mmCIF file of C-alpha atoms and ligand atoms in Angstrom:
data_model
loop_
_atom_site.group_PDB
_atom_site.id
_atom_site.type_symbol
_atom_site.label_atom_id
_atom_site.label_comp_id
_atom_site.label_asym_id
_atom_site.label_seq_id
_atom_site.Cartn_x
_atom_site.Cartn_y
_atom_site.Cartn_z
ATOM 1 C CA MET A 233 119.462 101.280 65.820
ATOM 2 C CA ALA A 234 120.264 103.761 68.608
ATOM 3 C CA LYS A 235 119.411 102.536 72.064
ATOM 4 C CA LYS A 236 116.461 104.109 73.837
ATOM 5 C CA THR A 237 117.603 105.847 77.015
ATOM 6 C CA ILE A 238 115.586 105.477 80.200
ATOM 7 C CA ALA A 239 116.287 108.210 82.779
ATOM 8 C CA VAL A 240 115.854 106.716 86.240
ATOM 9 C CA VAL A 241 115.109 108.836 89.310
ATOM 10 C CA GLY A 242 116.133 107.153 92.565
ATOM 11 C CA ALA A 243 118.615 104.983 90.669
ATOM 12 C CA THR A 244 120.729 104.291 93.749
ATOM 13 C CA GLY A 245 117.642 103.286 95.735
ATOM 14 C CA ALA A 246 115.213 100.380 95.888
ATOM 15 C CA GLN A 247 112.751 100.959 93.045
ATOM 16 C CA GLY A 248 115.063 102.805 90.666
ATOM 17 C CA GLY A 249 117.957 100.455 91.413
ATOM 18 C CA GLY A 250 115.873 97.444 90.449
ATOM 19 C CA LEU A 251 115.019 99.125 87.158
ATOM 20 C CA VAL A 252 118.652 100.011 86.428
ATOM 21 C CA ARG A 253 119.760 96.427 87.062
ATOM 22 C CA ALA A 254 116.869 95.038 84.994
ATOM 23 C CA ILE A 255 117.769 97.148 81.973
ATOM 24 C CA LEU A 256 121.507 96.503 82.200
ATOM 25 C CA GLY A 257 120.883 92.799 82.690
ATOM 26 C CA ASP A 258 118.761 92.490 79.558
ATOM 27 C CA PRO A 259 120.769 90.831 76.806
ATOM 28 C CA SER A 260 118.532 92.412 74.124
ATOM 29 C CA ASP A 261 120.456 95.720 74.485
ATOM 30 C CA GLU A 262 117.526 97.800 73.226
ATOM 31 C CA TYR A 263 117.621 100.260 76.121
ATOM 32 C CA ALA A 264 120.345 102.307 77.800
ATOM 33 C CA VAL A 265 120.199 103.613 81.384
ATOM 34 C CA ARG A 266 120.756 107.117 82.654
ATOM 35 C CA ALA A 267 120.983 106.892 86.435
ATOM 36 C CA LEU A 268 120.067 110.092 88.283
ATOM 37 C CA THR A 269 121.729 110.726 91.638
ATOM 38 C CA ARG A 270 122.473 113.717 93.821
ATOM 39 C CA ASP A 271 126.053 112.534 94.190
ATOM 40 C CA ALA A 272 127.695 111.154 91.072
ATOM 41 C CA HIS A 273 130.775 110.231 93.121
ATOM 42 C CA SER A 274 129.093 108.072 95.761
ATOM 43 C CA GLU A 275 129.981 104.399 96.054
ATOM 44 C CA LYS A 276 126.471 103.446 94.902
ATOM 45 C CA ALA A 277 126.734 105.678 91.831
ATOM 46 C CA LYS A 278 130.159 104.229 91.003
ATOM 47 C CA ALA A 279 128.749 100.722 91.296
ATOM 48 C CA LEU A 280 126.002 101.561 88.784
ATOM 49 C CA ALA A 281 128.562 103.115 86.445
ATOM 50 C CA ALA A 282 130.620 99.925 86.654
ATOM 51 C CA LEU A 283 127.545 97.976 85.523
ATOM 52 C CA GLY A 284 127.262 100.239 82.462
ATOM 53 C CA ALA A 285 124.902 103.040 83.514
ATOM 54 C CA GLU A 286 125.406 106.647 82.475
ATOM 55 C CA ILE A 287 125.521 108.665 85.718
ATOM 56 C CA VAL A 288 123.940 112.120 85.766
ATOM 57 C CA ALA A 289 123.808 114.467 88.770
ATOM 58 C CA ALA A 290 120.264 115.675 89.432
ATOM 59 C CA ASN A 291 118.088 116.650 92.346
ATOM 60 C CA VAL A 292 114.306 116.497 92.073
ATOM 61 C CA ASP A 293 114.181 119.730 94.103
ATOM 62 C CA ASP A 294 116.167 121.462 91.347
ATOM 63 C CA ALA A 295 114.050 121.737 88.189
ATOM 64 C CA ALA A 296 116.957 122.778 85.982
ATOM 65 C CA SER A 297 118.990 119.706 86.905
ATOM 66 C CA LEU A 298 115.956 117.497 86.294
ATOM 67 C CA GLY A 299 115.391 119.120 82.900
ATOM 68 C CA ARG A 300 118.977 118.419 81.873
ATOM 69 C CA ALA A 301 118.781 114.849 83.108
ATOM 70 C CA PHE A 302 115.592 114.038 81.161
ATOM 71 C CA GLN A 303 116.813 115.715 77.949
ATOM 72 C CA GLY A 304 116.936 113.314 75.013
ATOM 73 C CA ALA A 305 115.564 110.398 77.033
ATOM 74 C CA HIS A 306 112.986 108.050 75.566
ATOM 75 C CA GLY A 307 111.621 107.155 78.999
ATOM 76 C CA ALA A 308 111.647 108.509 82.543
ATOM 77 C CA PHE A 309 111.031 106.585 85.769
ATOM 78 C CA CYS A 310 109.687 108.980 88.389
ATOM 79 C CA VAL A 311 109.595 108.209 92.106
ATOM 80 C CA THR A 312 109.490 110.349 95.272
ATOM 81 C CA PHE A 313 111.005 109.833 98.724
ATOM 82 C CA PHE A 314 108.321 110.403 101.348
ATOM 83 C CA TRP A 315 110.155 108.724 104.207
ATOM 84 C CA ASP A 316 113.173 111.030 103.772
ATOM 85 C CA HIS A 317 111.124 114.081 104.781
ATOM 86 C CA PHE A 318 107.548 113.032 105.782
ATOM 87 C CA SER A 319 106.111 115.966 103.819
ATOM 88 C CA PRO A 320 103.183 115.339 101.435
ATOM 89 C CA GLU A 321 103.571 118.863 100.077
ATOM 90 C CA LYS A 322 107.233 118.297 99.257
ATOM 91 C CA GLU A 323 106.346 114.998 97.608
ATOM 92 C CA GLN A 324 103.756 116.754 95.447
ATOM 93 C CA ALA A 325 106.207 119.498 94.480
ATOM 94 C CA GLN A 326 108.723 116.850 93.426
ATOM 95 C CA ALA A 327 106.114 114.926 91.424
ATOM 96 C CA ARG A 328 105.039 118.121 89.704
ATOM 97 C CA ALA A 329 108.664 118.959 88.855
ATOM 98 C CA MET A 330 109.229 115.493 87.351
ATOM 99 C CA ALA A 331 106.018 115.672 85.297
ATOM 100 C CA GLN A 332 106.996 119.106 84.009
ATOM 101 C CA ALA A 333 110.525 117.973 83.163
ATOM 102 C CA ALA A 334 109.169 114.914 81.329
ATOM 103 C CA LYS A 335 106.801 117.162 79.387
ATOM 104 C CA ASP A 336 109.465 119.730 78.528
ATOM 105 C CA ALA A 337 111.972 117.071 77.462
ATOM 106 C CA GLY A 338 109.347 115.386 75.299
ATOM 107 C CA VAL A 339 109.907 111.927 76.753
ATOM 108 C CA LYS A 340 107.864 109.281 74.969
ATOM 109 C CA HIS A 341 106.979 107.323 78.096
ATOM 110 C CA ALA A 342 107.104 108.214 81.779
ATOM 111 C CA ILE A 343 106.323 105.872 84.633
ATOM 112 C CA TRP A 344 105.046 107.571 87.798
ATOM 113 C CA SER A 345 105.451 105.341 90.835
ATOM 114 C CA THR A 346 102.290 106.143 92.729
ATOM 115 C CA LEU A 347 99.730 104.901 95.244
ATOM 116 C CA GLU A 348 96.014 105.422 95.757
ATOM 117 C CA ASP A 349 94.528 108.641 97.103
ATOM 118 C CA THR A 350 92.705 106.961 99.994
ATOM 119 C CA ARG A 351 90.421 109.994 100.468
ATOM 120 C CA LEU A 352 88.473 108.932 97.392
ATOM 121 C CA ARG A 353 87.131 106.022 99.511
ATOM 122 C CA VAL A 354 87.615 107.494 102.982
ATOM 123 C CA PRO A 355 86.825 111.212 102.833
ATOM 124 C CA LEU A 356 88.181 113.463 105.554
ATOM 125 C CA SER A 357 84.699 113.530 107.125
ATOM 126 C CA ASP A 358 84.859 109.738 107.654
ATOM 127 C CA SER A 359 85.804 109.160 111.298
ATOM 128 C CA ARG A 360 86.811 105.493 110.962
ATOM 129 C CA MET A 361 90.436 106.706 110.944
ATOM 130 C CA PRO A 362 91.915 110.029 112.077
ATOM 131 C CA THR A 363 92.671 112.796 109.617
ATOM 132 C CA LEU A 364 96.424 113.457 109.621
ATOM 133 C CA MET A 365 98.333 116.687 108.925
ATOM 134 C CA GLY A 366 95.013 118.466 108.491
ATOM 135 C CA GLN A 367 94.081 117.119 105.078
ATOM 136 C CA TYR A 368 95.148 113.503 104.631
ATOM 137 C CA LYS A 369 94.099 110.044 105.735
ATOM 138 C CA VAL A 370 97.252 108.243 104.541
ATOM 139 C CA PRO A 371 99.651 111.106 103.777
ATOM 140 C CA HIS A 372 102.232 109.083 101.819
ATOM 141 C CA PHE A 373 99.487 107.542 99.678
ATOM 142 C CA ASP A 374 97.271 110.580 99.256
ATOM 143 C CA ALA A 375 100.105 112.863 98.169
ATOM 144 C CA LYS A 376 101.119 110.408 95.460
ATOM 145 C CA GLY A 377 97.567 109.768 94.270
ATOM 146 C CA GLU A 378 96.828 113.470 94.158
ATOM 147 C CA SER A 379 100.017 113.952 92.121
ATOM 148 C CA ASN A 380 98.753 111.688 89.341
ATOM 149 C CA ARG A 381 97.065 114.733 87.887
ATOM 150 C CA PHE A 382 100.377 116.498 87.251
ATOM 151 C CA PHE A 383 101.148 113.829 84.671
ATOM 152 C CA THR A 384 97.649 113.606 83.180
ATOM 153 C CA GLU A 385 96.934 117.358 83.118
ATOM 154 C CA LEU A 386 100.245 118.125 81.428
ATOM 155 C CA GLY A 387 99.526 115.407 78.865
ATOM 156 C CA VAL A 388 102.689 113.464 79.679
ATOM 157 C CA PRO A 389 102.491 110.045 77.985
ATOM 158 C CA ALA A 390 102.638 108.128 81.232
ATOM 159 C CA THR A 391 101.820 104.877 82.955
ATOM 160 C CA LEU A 392 100.670 105.342 86.548
ATOM 161 C CA LEU A 393 102.164 102.471 88.512
ATOM 162 C CA ASN A 394 100.527 101.498 91.819
ATOM 163 C CA THR A 395 103.208 99.687 93.792
ATOM 164 C CA SER A 396 102.907 97.406 96.837
ATOM 165 C CA PHE A 397 104.299 96.975 100.342
ATOM 166 C CA TYR A 398 107.972 95.987 100.120
ATOM 167 C CA TRP A 399 108.791 92.759 101.923
ATOM 168 C CA ASP A 400 112.163 94.509 102.400
ATOM 169 C CA ASN A 401 110.404 96.558 105.120
ATOM 170 C CA LEU A 402 111.025 93.524 107.330
ATOM 171 C CA ILE A 403 114.741 94.308 106.975
ATOM 172 C CA HIS A 404 114.916 98.106 106.723
ATOM 173 C CA PHE A 405 111.732 99.456 108.298
ATOM 174 C CA GLY A 406 111.645 97.540 111.589
ATOM 175 C CA MET A 407 108.657 95.467 110.513
ATOM 176 C CA GLY A 408 110.215 92.035 111.009
ATOM 177 C CA PRO A 409 109.121 89.586 113.727
ATOM 178 C CA LYS A 410 110.040 90.591 117.281
ATOM 179 C CA LYS A 411 110.733 88.404 120.306
ATOM 180 C CA GLY A 412 108.047 88.576 123.008
ATOM 181 C CA PRO A 413 108.699 88.202 126.773
ATOM 182 C CA ASP A 414 108.668 84.402 126.411
ATOM 183 C CA GLY A 415 111.248 84.537 123.614
ATOM 184 C CA THR A 416 108.763 83.565 120.877
ATOM 185 C CA LEU A 417 108.808 85.593 117.679
ATOM 186 C CA ALA A 418 105.660 87.519 116.720
ATOM 187 C CA PHE A 419 104.900 89.241 113.434
ATOM 188 C CA THR A 420 102.696 92.305 113.958
ATOM 189 C CA LEU A 421 100.305 93.599 111.323
ATOM 190 C CA PRO A 422 97.033 95.466 111.957
ATOM 191 C CA MET A 423 95.112 93.688 109.217
ATOM 192 C CA GLY A 424 93.135 90.931 110.929
ATOM 193 C CA ASP A 425 92.544 88.146 108.415
ATOM 194 C CA LYS A 426 92.824 90.396 105.344
ATOM 195 C CA LYS A 427 95.426 90.054 102.619
ATOM 196 C CA LEU A 428 98.361 92.403 102.179
ATOM 197 C CA PRO A 429 99.725 92.683 98.625
ATOM 198 C CA GLY A 430 103.511 92.570 98.943
ATOM 199 C CA ILE A 431 106.495 92.540 96.632
ATOM 200 C CA ALA A 432 110.274 92.290 96.686
ATOM 201 C CA ALA A 433 111.422 95.888 96.156
ATOM 202 C CA GLU A 434 113.793 94.712 93.427
ATOM 203 C CA ASP A 435 110.805 93.365 91.483
ATOM 204 C CA ILE A 436 109.187 96.808 91.248
ATOM 205 C CA GLY A 437 111.999 97.974 88.984
ATOM 206 C CA ARG A 438 111.827 94.767 86.966
ATOM 207 C CA CYS A 439 108.085 95.262 86.475
ATOM 208 C CA ALA A 440 108.715 98.886 85.491
ATOM 209 C CA TYR A 441 111.092 97.664 82.804
ATOM 210 C CA GLY A 442 108.343 95.358 81.553
ATOM 211 C CA ILE A 443 106.046 98.388 81.347
ATOM 212 C CA PHE A 444 108.605 100.362 79.315
ATOM 213 C CA LYS A 445 108.893 97.398 76.942
ATOM 214 C CA ARG A 446 105.087 97.303 76.528
ATOM 215 C CA TYR A 447 104.891 101.030 75.841
ATOM 216 C CA ALA A 448 102.247 100.908 73.110
ATOM 217 C CA GLU A 449 99.866 98.884 75.266
ATOM 218 C CA LEU A 450 100.441 100.531 78.645
ATOM 219 C CA VAL A 451 100.999 104.237 78.009
ATOM 220 C CA GLY A 452 98.031 106.226 79.331
ATOM 221 C CA LYS A 453 97.045 103.377 81.663
ATOM 222 C CA THR A 454 97.012 102.900 85.432
ATOM 223 C CA VAL A 455 98.419 99.528 86.469
ATOM 224 C CA GLY A 456 99.222 97.819 89.769
ATOM 225 C CA ILE A 457 101.740 95.180 90.757
ATOM 226 C CA ALA A 458 102.368 92.720 93.586
ATOM 227 C CA GLY A 459 104.326 89.515 94.090
ATOM 228 C CA GLU A 460 101.703 87.864 96.318
ATOM 229 C CA HIS A 461 98.598 88.728 98.331
ATOM 230 C CA LEU A 462 99.088 87.177 101.782
ATOM 231 C CA THR A 463 97.351 87.418 105.149
ATOM 232 C CA GLY A 464 99.391 88.163 108.248
ATOM 233 C CA ALA A 465 98.894 84.545 109.309
ATOM 234 C CA GLN A 466 100.246 83.307 105.977
ATOM 235 C CA MET A 467 103.241 85.651 106.230
ATOM 236 C CA ALA A 468 103.933 84.456 109.783
ATOM 237 C CA ALA A 469 103.766 80.827 108.589
ATOM 238 C CA GLU A 470 106.218 81.543 105.750
ATOM 239 C CA LEU A 471 108.511 83.343 108.183
ATOM 240 C CA ALA A 472 108.399 80.377 110.558
ATOM 241 C CA ARG A 473 109.298 77.981 107.732
ATOM 242 C CA ALA A 474 112.170 80.174 106.530
ATOM 243 C CA LEU A 475 113.570 80.968 109.994
ATOM 244 C CA GLY A 476 113.103 77.448 111.331
ATOM 245 C CA GLN A 477 111.337 78.604 114.489
ATOM 246 C CA PRO A 478 107.757 79.453 115.487
ATOM 247 C CA VAL A 479 106.436 82.873 114.464
ATOM 248 C CA ALA A 480 103.049 83.948 115.816
ATOM 249 C CA TYR A 481 100.821 86.400 113.991
ATOM 250 C CA ASN A 482 100.043 89.375 116.230
ATOM 251 C CA ALA A 483 96.966 90.986 114.642
ATOM 252 C CA VAL A 484 96.669 94.242 116.572
ATOM 253 C CA PRO A 485 93.820 96.685 115.848
ATOM 254 C CA PRO A 486 94.798 99.678 113.673
ATOM 255 C CA GLU A 487 94.311 102.115 116.572
ATOM 256 C CA VAL A 488 96.888 100.187 118.596
ATOM 257 C CA TYR A 489 99.319 100.286 115.665
ATOM 258 C CA ARG A 490 98.736 104.045 115.259
ATOM 259 C CA GLY A 491 99.776 104.455 118.890
ATOM 260 C CA PHE A 492 103.120 102.645 118.562
ATOM 261 C CA GLY A 493 104.814 106.044 118.524
ATOM 262 C CA PHE A 494 107.505 105.552 115.891
ATOM 263 C CA PRO A 495 107.689 108.233 113.168
ATOM 264 C CA GLY A 496 104.966 107.469 110.628
ATOM 265 C CA ALA A 497 103.039 105.047 112.897
ATOM 266 C CA GLU A 498 99.740 106.907 112.421
ATOM 267 C CA ASP A 499 100.208 107.119 108.655
ATOM 268 C CA LEU A 500 100.987 103.387 108.482
ATOM 269 C CA GLY A 501 98.153 102.456 110.872
ATOM 270 C CA ASN A 502 95.710 104.247 108.594
ATOM 271 C CA MET A 503 97.351 102.646 105.548
ATOM 272 C CA PHE A 504 96.954 99.097 106.849
ATOM 273 C CA GLN A 505 93.368 99.812 107.908
ATOM 274 C CA TYR A 506 92.613 101.099 104.399
ATOM 275 C CA LYS A 507 94.181 98.011 102.805
ATOM 276 C CA ALA A 508 92.187 95.729 105.117
ATOM 277 C CA GLU A 509 88.833 97.469 104.732
ATOM 278 C CA PHE A 510 89.163 97.728 100.948
ATOM 279 C CA GLU A 511 90.858 94.355 100.503
ATOM 280 C CA THR A 512 88.907 93.443 97.362
ATOM 281 C CA GLU A 513 89.587 96.705 95.576
ATOM 282 C CA TYR A 514 93.189 97.034 96.781
ATOM 283 C CA CYS A 515 94.193 93.474 95.885
ATOM 284 C CA GLY A 516 92.118 93.665 92.703
ATOM 285 C CA ALA A 517 94.183 96.657 91.565
ATOM 286 C CA ARG A 518 97.362 94.537 91.853
ATOM 287 C CA ASP A 519 96.899 91.513 89.649
ATOM 288 C CA LEU A 520 99.525 88.810 90.160
ATOM 289 C CA ALA A 521 99.374 87.278 86.673
ATOM 290 C CA PHE A 522 99.744 90.719 85.100
ATOM 291 C CA SER A 523 102.715 91.472 87.375
ATOM 292 C CA ARG A 524 104.342 88.188 86.348
ATOM 293 C CA SER A 525 103.732 88.950 82.684
ATOM 294 C CA LEU A 526 105.752 92.157 83.141
ATOM 295 C CA ASN A 527 108.466 90.397 85.120
ATOM 296 C CA PRO A 528 108.823 86.642 84.724
ATOM 297 C CA LYS A 529 111.354 86.637 87.613
ATOM 298 C CA LEU A 530 108.681 87.924 90.045
ATOM 299 C CA GLN A 531 109.433 86.456 93.479
ATOM 300 C CA THR A 532 106.999 84.931 95.936
ATOM 301 C CA PHE A 533 107.366 85.750 99.627
ATOM 302 C CA ALA A 534 108.918 82.325 100.201
ATOM 303 C CA GLN A 535 111.484 82.919 97.455
ATOM 304 C CA TRP A 536 112.260 86.384 98.806
ATOM 305 C CA LEU A 537 112.663 84.933 102.317
ATOM 306 C CA ALA A 538 114.968 82.180 101.096
ATOM 307 C CA ALA A 539 117.313 84.842 99.725
ATOM 308 C CA ASN A 540 116.916 87.434 102.508
ATOM 309 C CA LYS A 541 115.998 85.713 105.783
ATOM 310 C CA ASP A 542 119.452 86.238 107.297
ATOM 311 C CA ARG A 543 119.124 90.007 106.796
ATOM 312 C CA ILE A 544 115.944 90.329 108.892
ATOM 313 C CA PRO A 545 116.778 91.669 112.369
ATOM 314 C CA LEU A 546 114.942 89.552 114.959
ATOM 315 C CA GLY A 547 114.670 92.046 117.828
HETATM 316 N N1 NAP B 678 108.538 100.831 101.702
HETATM 317 C C1 NAP B 678 107.471 100.409 101.054
HETATM 318 O O1 NAP B 678 106.865 99.372 101.358
HETATM 319 C C2 NAP B 678 106.951 101.198 99.884
HETATM 320 C C3 NAP B 678 105.957 100.612 99.109
HETATM 321 C C4 NAP B 678 105.455 101.344 98.033
HETATM 322 C C5 NAP B 678 105.947 102.617 97.768
HETATM 323 N N2 NAP B 678 106.922 103.143 98.563
HETATM 324 C C6 NAP B 678 107.411 104.498 98.258
HETATM 325 O O2 NAP B 678 108.683 104.393 97.677
HETATM 326 C C7 NAP B 678 109.271 105.683 97.728
HETATM 327 C C8 NAP B 678 110.761 105.546 97.921
HETATM 328 O O3 NAP B 678 111.329 104.794 96.890
HETATM 329 P P1 NAP B 678 112.587 103.871 97.156
HETATM 330 O O4 NAP B 678 112.242 102.910 98.263
HETATM 331 O O5 NAP B 678 113.055 103.341 95.854
HETATM 332 O O6 NAP B 678 113.615 104.941 97.751
HETATM 333 P P2 NAP B 678 115.064 104.699 98.366
HETATM 334 O O7 NAP B 678 115.487 103.279 98.292
HETATM 335 O O8 NAP B 678 115.038 105.391 99.685
HETATM 336 O O9 NAP B 678 116.004 105.451 97.350
HETATM 337 C C9 NAP B 678 115.836 106.720 97.053
HETATM 338 C C10 NAP B 678 117.040 107.177 96.216
HETATM 339 O O10 NAP B 678 116.636 108.397 95.632
HETATM 340 C C11 NAP B 678 117.626 109.339 95.724
HETATM 341 N N3 NAP B 678 117.096 110.630 96.181
HETATM 342 C C12 NAP B 678 116.634 110.968 97.398
HETATM 343 N N4 NAP B 678 116.267 112.253 97.407
HETATM 344 C C13 NAP B 678 116.508 112.742 96.160
HETATM 345 C C14 NAP B 678 116.348 114.009 95.542
HETATM 346 N N5 NAP B 678 115.892 115.069 96.220
HETATM 347 N N6 NAP B 678 116.670 114.132 94.242
HETATM 348 C C15 NAP B 678 117.161 113.088 93.538
HETATM 349 N N7 NAP B 678 117.346 111.859 94.081
HETATM 350 C C16 NAP B 678 117.020 111.701 95.374
HETATM 351 C C17 NAP B 678 118.706 108.799 96.649
HETATM 352 O O11 NAP B 678 119.841 108.640 95.862
HETATM 353 P P3 NAP B 678 121.139 109.600 95.907
HETATM 354 O O12 NAP B 678 121.509 109.733 97.363
HETATM 355 O O13 NAP B 678 122.114 108.811 95.094
HETATM 356 O O14 NAP B 678 120.731 110.884 95.280
HETATM 357 C C18 NAP B 678 118.215 107.409 97.068
HETATM 358 O O15 NAP B 678 119.159 106.386 96.827
HETATM 359 C C19 NAP B 678 108.582 106.427 98.878
HETATM 360 O O16 NAP B 678 107.906 107.558 98.397
HETATM 361 C C20 NAP B 678 107.621 105.404 99.452
HETATM 362 O O17 NAP B 678 106.407 105.963 99.905
HETATM 363 C C21 NAP B 678 107.449 102.445 99.594
#
């Protein structure tokens, strides 16, 4: 039987890369990978080719290239890149282009990597957190949630996948513990005693592969994934164990976090406040047993730390 091809947007990145490696690492050989990249000659693209992926040049800003890349594919993994440009409108345009390309190519199953539209629970008139960019509470969430409709309205057979906070942000996003004036490490999170669903970025792609394999059951559904739901205090305790030194939990209020001044601080301050204030709903939408059923290799925070602790910059 011919292999089913999965076209993967963001194949050289975190989510898409995890999916590419999951498919190529599956001994069942039922699926083939088409890795989309803007630069087919980059080192990352060559590394994926060496693993057995078909490499196709495509840019989500270029509808024609996207159309060619999705042609003949059974499945399409669709993800956007908010932190490359900080533009919710650009993110929506890219989501719309991917939904249209999936529709036009007749893919049997798309996965849209999305997040909640927080305005459904915190309307713009709600002053508990500031409105950002004129029409958003959490721009990088709201733009994705609002884009869900591009897939549903076009009738794309899709699974809407609500992802979780990457633990890898401790390495790449400056969110790791920092040394205070007394030299003690502190892990800052504006979530009080509420739980933050987190996941190893690599596991998002592995879960996505599990969704593709359960096509009949999960097409047309909205699902959520996480590796663990942990409070800031629990994360600090795990960090202390892994690093072999004390790590305090620094639970700042969201308004303090919003004022940290780094690009995206307000967006992230609102995001953490939303996750804290809607802890039950937000964690409830990311069931751990379901996530593990998609991906039996799903890592806990402790397992992720054991493999990655030396990569966390301790500023
Ligand atoms: N950080 C978190 O905790 C978190 C949690 C949940 C969701 N998210 C969301 O995850 C998304 C990013 O996904 P990611 O972390 O997998 O991204 P990533 O690791 O930054 O990788 C993105 C890849 O996509 C490709 N790319 C960028 N712009 C492109 C374009 N215009 N057309 C085609 N390909 C393009 C790049 O590959 P080439 O250079 O090879 O083209 C890049 O390697 C964001 O929207 C973010 O909001 C993040």
